Amino acid sequence: MKQFAAEVLANEPVAEGYFEMRFAWPQATPPLPGQFISVKSFGTTDLVLRRPFAVADYGSEVAAIIFQKKGPATAMLAGLRAGDSIDVIGPLGNTFPDPGERRPVLVGGGVGLGPILYFGNWLADRGKRPLVVLGFRCSALVPDLAARCRFRAVVCTDDGSEGETGTVIDYLRALPGDELSGSTVYACGPERMMAGCHALAGDRSIDCWVSMEQVMGCGVGACLGCAIPIVEGGGYARVCTEGPVFPSRTVKWTSP
Amino acid sequence: MDLTVKVGRTVLPNPVGVASGTFGYGSEYERLIDLDRVGALFTKAVTIEFRPGNQVPRIVETSSGMLNSIGLANVGVERFIAEKLPFLSTLSCAVFANVAGSSVDEYIEVVERLDPHRLSGYEINLSCPNVKEGCIAFGTSPAQVERLTAAVRARTGAPLVVKLTPNVTDITEIARAAEAGGADAVTCINTVLGMVIDVKTKRTILPGGTGGLSGPGILPIGLAATYRVARAVGIPVFGVGGIMDADGAIQYLLAGASAVQLGTANFADPSTCGRVLDGIVRYMDENGLERVSDFGRFID
């Protein structure tokens, strides 16, 4: 983990409200799939906190994040151009564990897309053939996956405007019974989606890993602000340090 | 130029400290900054037992600040000694354990357990706004503050710093009570009580309703409190609240603080404390100040 100034190399919209920023990674430790960075480059004391973003790609000393333009901080990030600089701390947090001999099933949705793309490519580069299922509300939110994926992805949209109709959970539930046996599920996206993956994995007796999100203070384990409730130990775990990737069975789910 | 600051028997190498709750137990920042440049490290609060902390979310950003409600989450004094002290004892800066409890006996017990380990001193946390029982009740009554400070004072010769809450009618009364109880210094201020409501859900964002406001928005509040407290007591004052750069720290020193602590700035940019120290040195050089106490000469 280091703090460094990174040059923005490209910053383009990739879907309605979503941007992909590519930036130089001038340090020895590369970010691994599941890890995140914290960014500050807002040029104002009005926004005091850094913002965490999961790494969406890395290669040849260039990293990428995919973010949703949502509030004033991400609006400022969306306004950055090639040649601008961002203040980065990273890589932070743990990684998606290696599936070993088990078949990786990757499930992503919304802003959870980035880390799933990175992990999918990472696995594909190592000769694995992950089943990747990506969920979106509608076609306008689907980025150009062919340009980003070195694997085949199944796209699901809630309104059926692209790919399969329905949620990723609907799709996975409809798969033949033995399709998921011997798999490990990795999920990143809205809590409802991850809770759905957890329930599905429980039904099929397979492992499920989820990448959790929480408002963060320091991002390095000092402030205990980004806690999430867990079912064991002290009752809480820090997303920034014990996570962001957790075994789904340790998370105290609030969604149905 | 002499950058040292004396608090009781402890000598801080420089006046730039890092505030309790914003710097963990030090090791979290080891790989990010040069810890040898920190003047004083105030640990995450230590209580007698492990505390899991409050419900989540625990943080919400505000305009020019943030609200937190961590709830004194900490590993408890035994694990602090076993797991955190070995690293802390390698540091060249002063290390103060921030001590919290829900009764006078609990504060005393934590201090007695820690005392053989020869820390630089203790910061008595009388002012956490985020726990229902305990320290806020101590922190708002001058008589209680004096009683608790005196009780801890009787058990240890190590420097005692009492951390004051701004959420009182007259903070100088509390500061005087801490001094009367035998404190070697006061920290001024802890977070300011605040609340944020999500108008969509019609609920407070923090499950407990209120939290502690910190960040650049509270700098004028901390500064005024420091100015008043420095004139009410004869012991050193750690100025805290909203310092994001050298200018903010220098304002506190000019207001009468003997040293400062950075809090939220550590989250925004961990390198802030090094830059603040550089800025203080440059300012002293440009203004012909020989020692940190010289800052106090300018404002009556």
Coordinates of N, CA, C and O in Angstrom, one line a residue, chain A residues 20-164:
Chain A
E20 N -15.3 5.1 -17.1 CA -14.1 4.2 -16.9 C -12.9 5.2 -16.9 O -12.7 5.9 -17.9
M21 N -12.2 5.2 -15.8 CA -10.9 6.0 -15.8 C -9.7 5.1 -15.8 O -9.6 4.2 -15.0
R22 N -8.8 5.3 -16.7 CA -7.6 4.6 -16.8 C -6.5 5.5 -16.3 O -6.5 6.7 -16.7
F23 N -5.6 5.0 -15.5 CA -4.6 5.9 -14.9 C -3.3 5.1 -14.7 O -3.3 3.9 -14.6
A24 N -2.2 5.8 -14.7 CA -0.9 5.2 -14.5 C -0.7 4.6 -13.1 O -1.3 5.2 -12.1
W25 N 0.0 3.5 -13.0 CA 0.2 2.9 -11.7 C 1.7 2.7 -11.5 O 2.3 1.7 -11.7
P26 N 2.3 3.9 -11.0 CA 3.8 3.9 -11.0 C 4.4 3.3 -9.7 O 5.2 3.9 -9.1
Q27 N 3.9 2.2 -9.3 CA 4.5 1.5 -8.2 C 4.6 0.0 -8.3 O 3.9 -0.6 -9.1
A28 N 5.5 -0.6 -7.5 CA 5.9 -2.0 -7.7 C 4.7 -2.9 -7.5 O 4.6 -3.9 -8.2
T29 N 3.9 -2.7 -6.4 CA 2.9 -3.7 -6.1 C 1.6 -3.5 -6.9 O 0.9 -2.5 -6.8
P30 N 1.3 -4.4 -7.8 CA 0.1 -4.3 -8.6 C -1.1 -4.6 -7.8 O -1.1 -5.4 -6.9
P31 N -2.3 -4.0 -8.2 CA -3.5 -4.3 -7.5 C -4.0 -5.7 -8.0 O -4.0 -5.9 -9.2
L32 N -4.5 -6.5 -7.1 CA -5.0 -7.8 -7.5 C -6.6 -7.8 -7.6 O -7.2 -6.9 -7.0
P33 N -7.2 -8.7 -8.3 CA -8.7 -8.7 -8.4 C -9.3 -8.8 -7.0 O -8.9 -9.6 -6.1
G34 N -10.2 -7.8 -6.8 CA -10.9 -7.7 -5.5 C -10.4 -6.5 -4.7 O -11.1 -6.0 -3.8
Q35 N -9.2 -6.1 -4.9 CA -8.6 -5.0 -4.2 C -9.2 -3.7 -4.7 O -9.7 -3.6 -5.7
F36 N -9.0 -2.7 -3.8 CA -9.5 -1.3 -4.2 C -8.5 -0.3 -3.9 O -7.4 -0.5 -3.4
I37 N -8.8 0.9 -4.4 CA -8.0 2.1 -4.1 C -8.8 3.1 -3.5 O -10.1 3.1 -3.5
S38 N -8.2 4.1 -2.8 CA -9.0 5.3 -2.4 C -8.4 6.5 -3.1 O -7.2 6.6 -3.3
V39 N -9.3 7.3 -3.5 CA -9.0 8.5 -4.4 C -9.4 9.8 -3.8 O -10.4 9.9 -3.2
K40 N -8.5 10.8 -3.9 CA -8.9 12.1 -3.5 C -8.3 13.0 -4.6 O -7.1 13.0 -4.8
S41 N -9.1 13.8 -5.1 CA -8.6 14.8 -6.1 C -9.7 15.8 -6.3 O -10.0 16.2 -7.4
F42 N -10.4 16.1 -5.3 CA -11.6 16.9 -5.4 C -11.3 18.4 -5.3 O -12.1 19.3 -5.6
G43 N -10.0 18.8 -4.9 CA -9.6 20.2 -4.9 C -10.5 21.1 -4.1 O -10.5 22.3 -4.3
T44 N -11.1 20.6 -3.1 CA -12.0 21.4 -2.2 C -12.0 20.8 -0.8 O -11.9 19.6 -0.7
T45 N -12.1 21.6 0.2 CA -12.2 21.0 1.6 C -13.7 20.7 1.9 O -14.0 20.2 2.9
D46 N -14.6 21.0 0.9 CA -16.0 20.7 1.2 C -16.2 19.2 1.2 O -17.0 18.7 2.0
L47 N -15.4 18.5 0.4 CA -15.5 17.0 0.4 C -14.3 16.5 1.1 O -13.2 16.5 0.5
V48 N -14.4 16.0 2.4 CA -13.2 15.7 3.1 C -12.7 14.2 2.9 O -11.6 13.9 3.0
L49 N -13.7 13.3 2.6 CA -13.3 11.9 2.6 C -12.8 11.4 1.3 O -13.3 11.9 0.2
R50 N -11.9 10.5 1.3 CA -11.5 9.9 0.1 C -12.6 8.9 -0.4 O -13.5 8.6 0.4
R51 N -12.6 8.5 -1.6 CA -13.6 7.6 -2.1 C -13.0 6.3 -2.5 O -12.0 6.3 -3.2
P52 N -13.5 5.2 -2.0 CA -13.0 3.9 -2.4 C -13.6 3.4 -3.8 O -14.8 3.6 -4.1
F53 N -12.7 2.8 -4.6 CA -13.2 2.3 -5.9 C -12.4 0.9 -6.1 O -11.2 0.9 -6.0
A54 N -13.2 -0.1 -6.5 CA -12.6 -1.4 -6.8 C -11.8 -1.3 -8.1 O -12.3 -0.6 -9.0
V55 N -10.7 -2.0 -8.2 CA -9.9 -1.9 -9.4 C -10.7 -2.8 -10.5 O -11.1 -3.9 -10.2
A56 N -10.8 -2.2 -11.7 CA -11.6 -2.8 -12.8 C -10.6 -3.4 -13.8 O -11.1 -4.2 -14.7
D57 N -9.4 -3.1 -13.8 CA -8.4 -3.6 -14.8 C -7.0 -3.3 -14.3 O -6.8 -2.2 -13.7
Y58 N -6.1 -4.1 -14.7 CA -4.7 -3.7 -14.5 C -3.8 -4.5 -15.5 O -4.0 -5.7 -15.7
G59 N -2.8 -3.8 -16.0 CA -1.8 -4.4 -16.9 C -0.9 -3.4 -17.3 O -1.2 -2.2 -17.6
S60 N 0.4 -3.8 -17.5 CA 1.5 -2.9 -18.0 C 1.5 -1.5 -17.3 O 1.5 -0.5 -17.9
E61 N 1.4 -1.6 -15.9 CA 1.5 -0.3 -15.1 C 0.4 0.7 -15.4 O 0.5 1.9 -15.3
V62 N -0.8 0.1 -15.9 CA -2.0 1.0 -16.1 C -3.1 0.3 -15.3 O -3.3 -0.9 -15.5
A63 N -3.8 1.0 -14.5 CA -5.0 0.5 -13.8 C -6.2 1.2 -14.2 O -6.2 2.3 -14.8
A64 N -7.4 0.6 -13.9 CA -8.7 1.3 -14.3 C -9.7 1.1 -13.2 O -9.6 0.1 -12.4
I65 N -10.6 2.1 -13.1 CA -11.7 1.9 -12.2 C -13.0 2.3 -13.1 O -12.9 3.0 -14.0
I66 N -14.1 1.6 -12.7 CA -15.4 2.0 -13.3 C -16.2 2.6 -12.2 O -16.4 2.0 -11.2
F67 N -16.7 3.8 -12.4 CA -17.5 4.4 -11.4 C -18.8 5.1 -11.9 O -18.9 5.4 -13.1
Q68 N -19.7 5.2 -11.0 CA -21.0 5.8 -11.4 C -20.9 7.3 -10.9 O -20.6 7.6 -9.8
K69 N -21.3 8.2 -11.8 CA -21.4 9.6 -11.5 C -22.7 9.8 -10.7 O -23.8 9.7 -11.3
K70 N -22.5 10.1 -9.4 CA -23.6 10.0 -8.5 C -23.8 11.3 -7.7 O -24.9 11.8 -7.5
G71 N -22.7 11.7 -7.1 CA -22.7 12.9 -6.2 C -21.6 13.9 -6.7 O -21.0 13.7 -7.7
P72 N -21.3 14.9 -5.8 CA -20.3 15.9 -6.2 C -18.9 15.3 -6.4 O -18.2 15.8 -7.3
A73 N -18.5 14.3 -5.6 CA -17.1 13.8 -5.8 C -17.0 13.1 -7.1 O -16.0 13.3 -7.8
T74 N -17.9 12.2 -7.4 CA -17.8 11.4 -8.6 C -18.0 12.4 -9.8 O -17.5 12.1 -10.9
A75 N -18.8 13.4 -9.6 CA -19.0 14.4 -10.7 C -17.6 15.1 -11.1 O -17.3 15.3 -12.2
M76 N -16.9 15.4 -10.0 CA -15.5 16.0 -10.2 C -14.6 15.0 -10.9 O -13.9 15.3 -11.8
L77 N -14.7 13.7 -10.4 CA -13.9 12.7 -11.1 C -14.2 12.5 -12.5 O -13.3 12.4 -13.4
A78 N -15.5 12.6 -12.8 CA -16.0 12.4 -14.2 C -15.5 13.5 -15.1 O -15.3 13.4 -16.3
G79 N -15.2 14.7 -14.5 CA -14.7 15.8 -15.2 C -13.2 15.8 -15.5 O -12.7 16.7 -16.2
L80 N -12.5 14.9 -14.9 CA -11.0 14.9 -15.2 C -10.7 14.4 -16.6 O -11.5 13.6 -17.2
R81 N -9.6 14.9 -17.1 CA -9.2 14.5 -18.5 C -7.8 13.9 -18.5 O -7.0 14.0 -17.5
A82 N -7.4 13.3 -19.6 CA -6.1 12.7 -19.7 C -5.1 13.8 -19.4 O -5.2 15.0 -19.8
G83 N -4.1 13.5 -18.6 CA -3.1 14.5 -18.2 C -3.3 15.0 -16.8 O -2.3 15.5 -16.2
D84 N -4.5 15.0 -16.3 CA -4.8 15.4 -14.9 C -4.2 14.4 -14.0 O -3.8 13.3 -14.4
S85 N -4.2 14.7 -12.7 CA -3.6 13.8 -11.7 C -4.6 13.5 -10.6 O -5.4 14.3 -10.3
I86 N -4.6 12.2 -10.1 CA -5.4 11.9 -9.0 C -4.5 11.4 -7.9 O -3.4 10.8 -8.1
D87 N -4.9 11.6 -6.6 CA -4.2 11.2 -5.4 C -4.7 9.8 -5.1 O -5.9 9.7 -4.7
V88 N -3.9 8.8 -5.2 CA -4.3 7.4 -5.0 C -3.6 6.8 -3.7 O -2.5 7.0 -3.5
I89 N -4.4 6.0 -2.9 CA -3.8 5.1 -2.0 C -4.2 3.7 -2.4 O -5.4 3.5 -2.6
G90 N -3.2 2.8 -2.5 CA -3.6 1.5 -2.9 C -2.3 0.6 -3.1 O -1.2 1.2 -3.1
P91 N -2.5 -0.6 -3.4 CA -3.7 -1.4 -3.4 C -4.2 -1.6 -1.9 O -3.3 -1.8 -1.0
L92 N -5.5 -1.6 -1.7 CA -6.1 -1.8 -0.4 C -7.0 -3.0 -0.3 O -7.5 -3.4 -1.3
G93 N -7.1 -3.6 0.9 CA -8.0 -4.7 1.1 C -7.5 -6.0 0.6 O -6.4 -6.1 0.1
N94 N -8.3 -7.0 0.7 CA -8.0 -8.4 0.4 C -8.4 -8.7 -1.1 O -8.8 -7.8 -1.8
T95 N -8.2 -9.9 -1.5 CA -8.5 -10.3 -2.9 C -9.5 -11.4 -3.0 O -9.8 -12.0 -2.0
F96 N -10.1 -11.5 -4.2 CA -10.9 -12.7 -4.4 C -10.0 -13.9 -4.3 O -8.9 -14.0 -5.0
P97 N -10.3 -14.9 -3.5 CA -9.4 -16.1 -3.4 C -9.5 -16.9 -4.7 O -10.5 -17.0 -5.4
D98 N -8.3 -17.5 -5.0 CA -8.2 -18.4 -6.2 C -9.2 -19.6 -6.1 O -9.3 -20.2 -5.1
P99 N -9.9 -19.8 -7.2 CA -10.9 -20.9 -7.1 C -10.2 -22.3 -7.1 O -10.9 -23.3 -6.8
G100 N -8.9 -22.4 -7.4 CA -8.3 -23.7 -7.4 C -8.9 -24.5 -8.5 O -9.0 -24.1 -9.7
E101 N -9.3 -25.8 -8.2 CA -9.9 -26.7 -9.2 C -11.4 -26.4 -9.4 O -12.0 -27.0 -10.3
R102 N -12.0 -25.6 -8.6 CA -13.4 -25.4 -8.7 C -13.7 -24.4 -9.9 O -12.9 -23.5 -10.2
R103 N -14.9 -24.5 -10.4 CA -15.2 -23.6 -11.5 C -15.7 -22.3 -11.0 O -16.6 -22.2 -10.2
P104 N -15.0 -21.2 -11.4 CA -15.5 -19.9 -10.9 C -16.7 -19.4 -11.6 O -16.8 -19.4 -12.8
V105 N -17.7 -19.0 -10.8 CA -18.9 -18.3 -11.3 C -18.9 -16.9 -10.8 O -19.0 -16.7 -9.6
L106 N -18.8 -16.0 -11.7 CA -18.7 -14.6 -11.3 C -20.0 -13.8 -11.6 O -20.5 -14.0 -12.7
V107 N -20.4 -13.1 -10.6 CA -21.7 -12.4 -10.7 C -21.5 -10.9 -10.4 O -21.0 -10.6 -9.3
G108 N -21.9 -10.1 -11.3 CA -21.7 -8.6 -11.1 C -22.9 -7.8 -11.5 O -23.7 -8.3 -12.4
G109 N -23.0 -6.7 -10.9 CA -24.2 -5.8 -11.2 C -23.8 -4.4 -10.8 O -23.1 -4.2 -9.8
G110 N -24.3 -3.4 -11.6 CA -24.1 -2.0 -11.2 C -22.7 -1.7 -11.1 O -21.9 -2.1 -11.9
V111 N -22.3 -0.9 -10.0 CA -20.9 -0.5 -9.8 C -20.1 -1.7 -9.5 O -18.8 -1.6 -9.4
G112 N -20.7 -2.8 -9.2 CA -19.9 -4.1 -8.9 C -19.3 -4.7 -10.1 O -18.6 -5.7 -10.1
L113 N -19.6 -4.1 -11.3 CA -19.1 -4.6 -12.5 C -17.6 -4.7 -12.6 O -17.0 -5.7 -13.0
G114 N -17.0 -3.6 -12.2 CA -15.5 -3.4 -12.4 C -14.7 -4.6 -11.8 O -13.9 -5.2 -12.6
P115 N -14.8 -4.9 -10.5 CA -14.0 -5.9 -10.0 C -14.2 -7.3 -10.6 O -13.4 -8.1 -10.7
I116 N -15.5 -7.5 -11.1 CA -15.8 -8.8 -11.7 C -15.2 -8.9 -13.0 O -14.6 -9.9 -13.4
L117 N -15.1 -7.8 -13.8 CA -14.5 -7.8 -15.1 C -13.0 -8.1 -14.9 O -12.4 -8.9 -15.6
Y118 N -12.4 -7.4 -13.9 CA -10.9 -7.6 -13.7 C -10.7 -9.1 -13.3 O -9.8 -9.7 -13.8
F119 N -11.5 -9.6 -12.4 CA -11.3 -11.0 -12.0 C -11.5 -12.0 -13.1 O -10.8 -13.0 -13.3
G120 N -12.5 -11.7 -13.9 CA -12.8 -12.6 -15.1 C -11.7 -12.6 -16.1 O -11.2 -13.7 -16.5
N121 N -11.1 -11.4 -16.3 CA -9.9 -11.4 -17.3 C -8.7 -12.1 -16.6 O -7.9 -12.7 -17.3
W122 N -8.5 -11.9 -15.4 CA -7.4 -12.4 -14.6 C -7.5 -14.0 -14.7 O -6.5 -14.6 -15.0
L123 N -8.7 -14.5 -14.5 CA -8.9 -16.0 -14.6 C -8.7 -16.4 -16.0 O -8.0 -17.5 -16.3
A124 N -9.3 -15.7 -17.0 CA -9.1 -16.1 -18.4 C -7.7 -16.1 -18.8 O -7.2 -17.1 -19.5
D125 N -6.9 -15.2 -18.4 CA -5.5 -15.1 -18.7 C -4.7 -16.3 -18.1 O -3.6 -16.6 -18.5
R126 N -5.3 -17.0 -17.1 CA -4.7 -18.1 -16.5 C -5.3 -19.4 -16.9 O -5.2 -20.4 -16.2
G127 N -6.0 -19.3 -18.1 CA -6.5 -20.6 -18.7 C -7.8 -21.1 -18.1 O -8.3 -22.1 -18.4
K128 N -8.5 -20.3 -17.2 CA -9.7 -20.7 -16.6 C -10.9 -20.2 -17.5 O -10.7 -19.2 -18.3
R129 N -12.0 -20.9 -17.4 CA -13.2 -20.5 -18.2 C -14.3 -20.2 -17.2 O -15.2 -21.0 -17.0
P130 N -14.3 -19.0 -16.7 CA -15.3 -18.7 -15.7 C -16.7 -18.5 -16.3 O -16.8 -18.1 -17.5
L131 N -17.8 -18.8 -15.6 CA -19.1 -18.5 -16.0 C -19.3 -17.1 -15.4 O -19.3 -16.9 -14.2
V132 N -19.5 -16.1 -16.3 CA -19.7 -14.7 -15.8 C -21.1 -14.2 -16.2 O -21.5 -14.2 -17.3
V133 N -21.8 -13.8 -15.2 CA -23.2 -13.3 -15.4 C -23.3 -11.9 -14.8 O -23.0 -11.6 -13.7
L134 N -23.7 -11.0 -15.7 CA -23.7 -9.5 -15.4 C -25.1 -9.0 -15.5 O -25.8 -9.2 -16.5
G135 N -25.6 -8.3 -14.4 CA -26.9 -7.8 -14.4 C -27.0 -6.3 -14.5 O -26.1 -5.6 -14.0
F136 N -28.0 -5.8 -15.3 CA -28.2 -4.4 -15.4 C -29.7 -4.1 -15.4 O -30.5 -5.0 -15.7
R137 N -30.1 -2.9 -15.1 CA -31.5 -2.5 -15.2 C -32.0 -2.6 -16.6 O -33.1 -3.0 -16.9
C138 N -31.2 -2.0 -17.5 CA -31.6 -1.9 -18.9 C -30.4 -1.8 -19.8 O -29.2 -1.6 -19.4
S139 N -30.6 -1.9 -21.1 CA -29.5 -1.9 -22.1 C -28.6 -0.7 -22.1 O -27.4 -0.8 -22.3
A140 N -29.2 0.5 -21.7 CA -28.4 1.7 -21.7 C -27.3 1.7 -20.7 O -26.3 2.5 -20.7
L141 N -27.4 0.8 -19.7 CA -26.4 0.7 -18.6 C -25.3 -0.4 -18.9 O -24.4 -0.6 -18.1
V142 N -25.4 -1.0 -20.1 CA -24.5 -2.1 -20.4 C -23.3 -1.5 -21.2 O -23.5 -1.0 -22.3
P143 N -22.1 -1.6 -20.7 CA -20.9 -1.1 -21.4 C -20.6 -2.0 -22.6 O -21.1 -3.1 -22.7
D144 N -19.6 -1.6 -23.4 CA -19.1 -2.4 -24.5 C -18.3 -3.6 -23.9 O -17.1 -3.4 -23.5
L145 N -18.9 -4.7 -23.7 CA -18.2 -5.8 -23.0 C -17.2 -6.5 -23.9 O -16.2 -6.9 -23.4
A146 N -17.5 -6.5 -25.2 CA -16.6 -7.2 -26.1 C -15.2 -6.5 -26.0 O -14.2 -7.2 -26.1
A147 N -15.2 -5.2 -25.8 CA -13.9 -4.5 -25.8 C -13.1 -4.7 -24.5 O -12.0 -4.4 -24.4
R148 N -13.8 -5.2 -23.5 CA -13.3 -5.3 -22.1 C -13.0 -6.7 -21.6 O -12.3 -7.0 -20.7
C149 N -13.7 -7.7 -22.2 CA -13.7 -9.0 -21.6 C -12.9 -10.0 -22.5 O -13.2 -10.1 -23.7
R150 N -12.1 -10.8 -21.9 CA -11.4 -11.9 -22.6 C -12.1 -13.2 -22.2 O -11.4 -14.2 -22.0
F151 N -13.4 -13.1 -21.9 CA -14.2 -14.2 -21.6 C -15.6 -13.9 -22.1 O -15.9 -12.8 -22.4
R152 N -16.4 -14.9 -22.2 CA -17.8 -14.7 -22.6 C -18.7 -14.4 -21.4 O -18.6 -15.1 -20.4
A153 N -19.5 -13.3 -21.5 CA -20.3 -13.0 -20.4 C -21.8 -13.1 -20.8 O -22.2 -12.8 -21.9
V154 N -22.6 -13.6 -19.8 CA -24.0 -13.6 -20.0 C -24.6 -12.2 -19.4 O -24.3 -11.9 -18.3
V155 N -25.3 -11.5 -20.3 CA -25.9 -10.3 -19.8 C -27.4 -10.5 -19.5 O -28.1 -11.1 -20.2
C156 N -27.8 -10.0 -18.3 CA -29.2 -10.0 -17.9 C -29.7 -8.6 -17.7 O -29.0 -7.8 -17.1
T157 N -30.8 -8.3 -18.3 CA -31.4 -6.9 -18.0 C -32.8 -7.1 -17.4 O -33.5 -8.0 -17.8
D158 N -33.1 -6.3 -16.4 CA -34.4 -6.4 -15.7 C -35.6 -6.2 -16.7 O -36.6 -6.9 -16.6
D159 N -35.4 -5.3 -17.7 CA -36.5 -5.1 -18.6 C -36.4 -5.9 -19.9 O -37.2 -5.7 -20.8
G160 N -35.4 -6.7 -20.0 CA -35.2 -7.5 -21.2 C -34.7 -6.8 -22.5 O -34.7 -7.3 -23.6
S161 N -34.2 -5.5 -22.3 CA -33.8 -4.8 -23.4 C -32.5 -5.3 -24.0 O -32.0 -4.9 -25.1
E162 N -31.8 -6.1 -23.3 CA -30.6 -6.8 -23.8 C -30.3 -8.1 -23.1 O -30.6 -8.2 -21.9
G163 N -29.9 -9.1 -23.8 CA -29.5 -10.4 -23.2 C -30.8 -11.1 -22.6 O -31.9 -11.0 -23.1
E164 N -30.5 -11.7 -21.5 CA -31.6 -12.5 -20.8 C -32.5 -11.5 -20.0 O -32.0 -10.5 -19.5

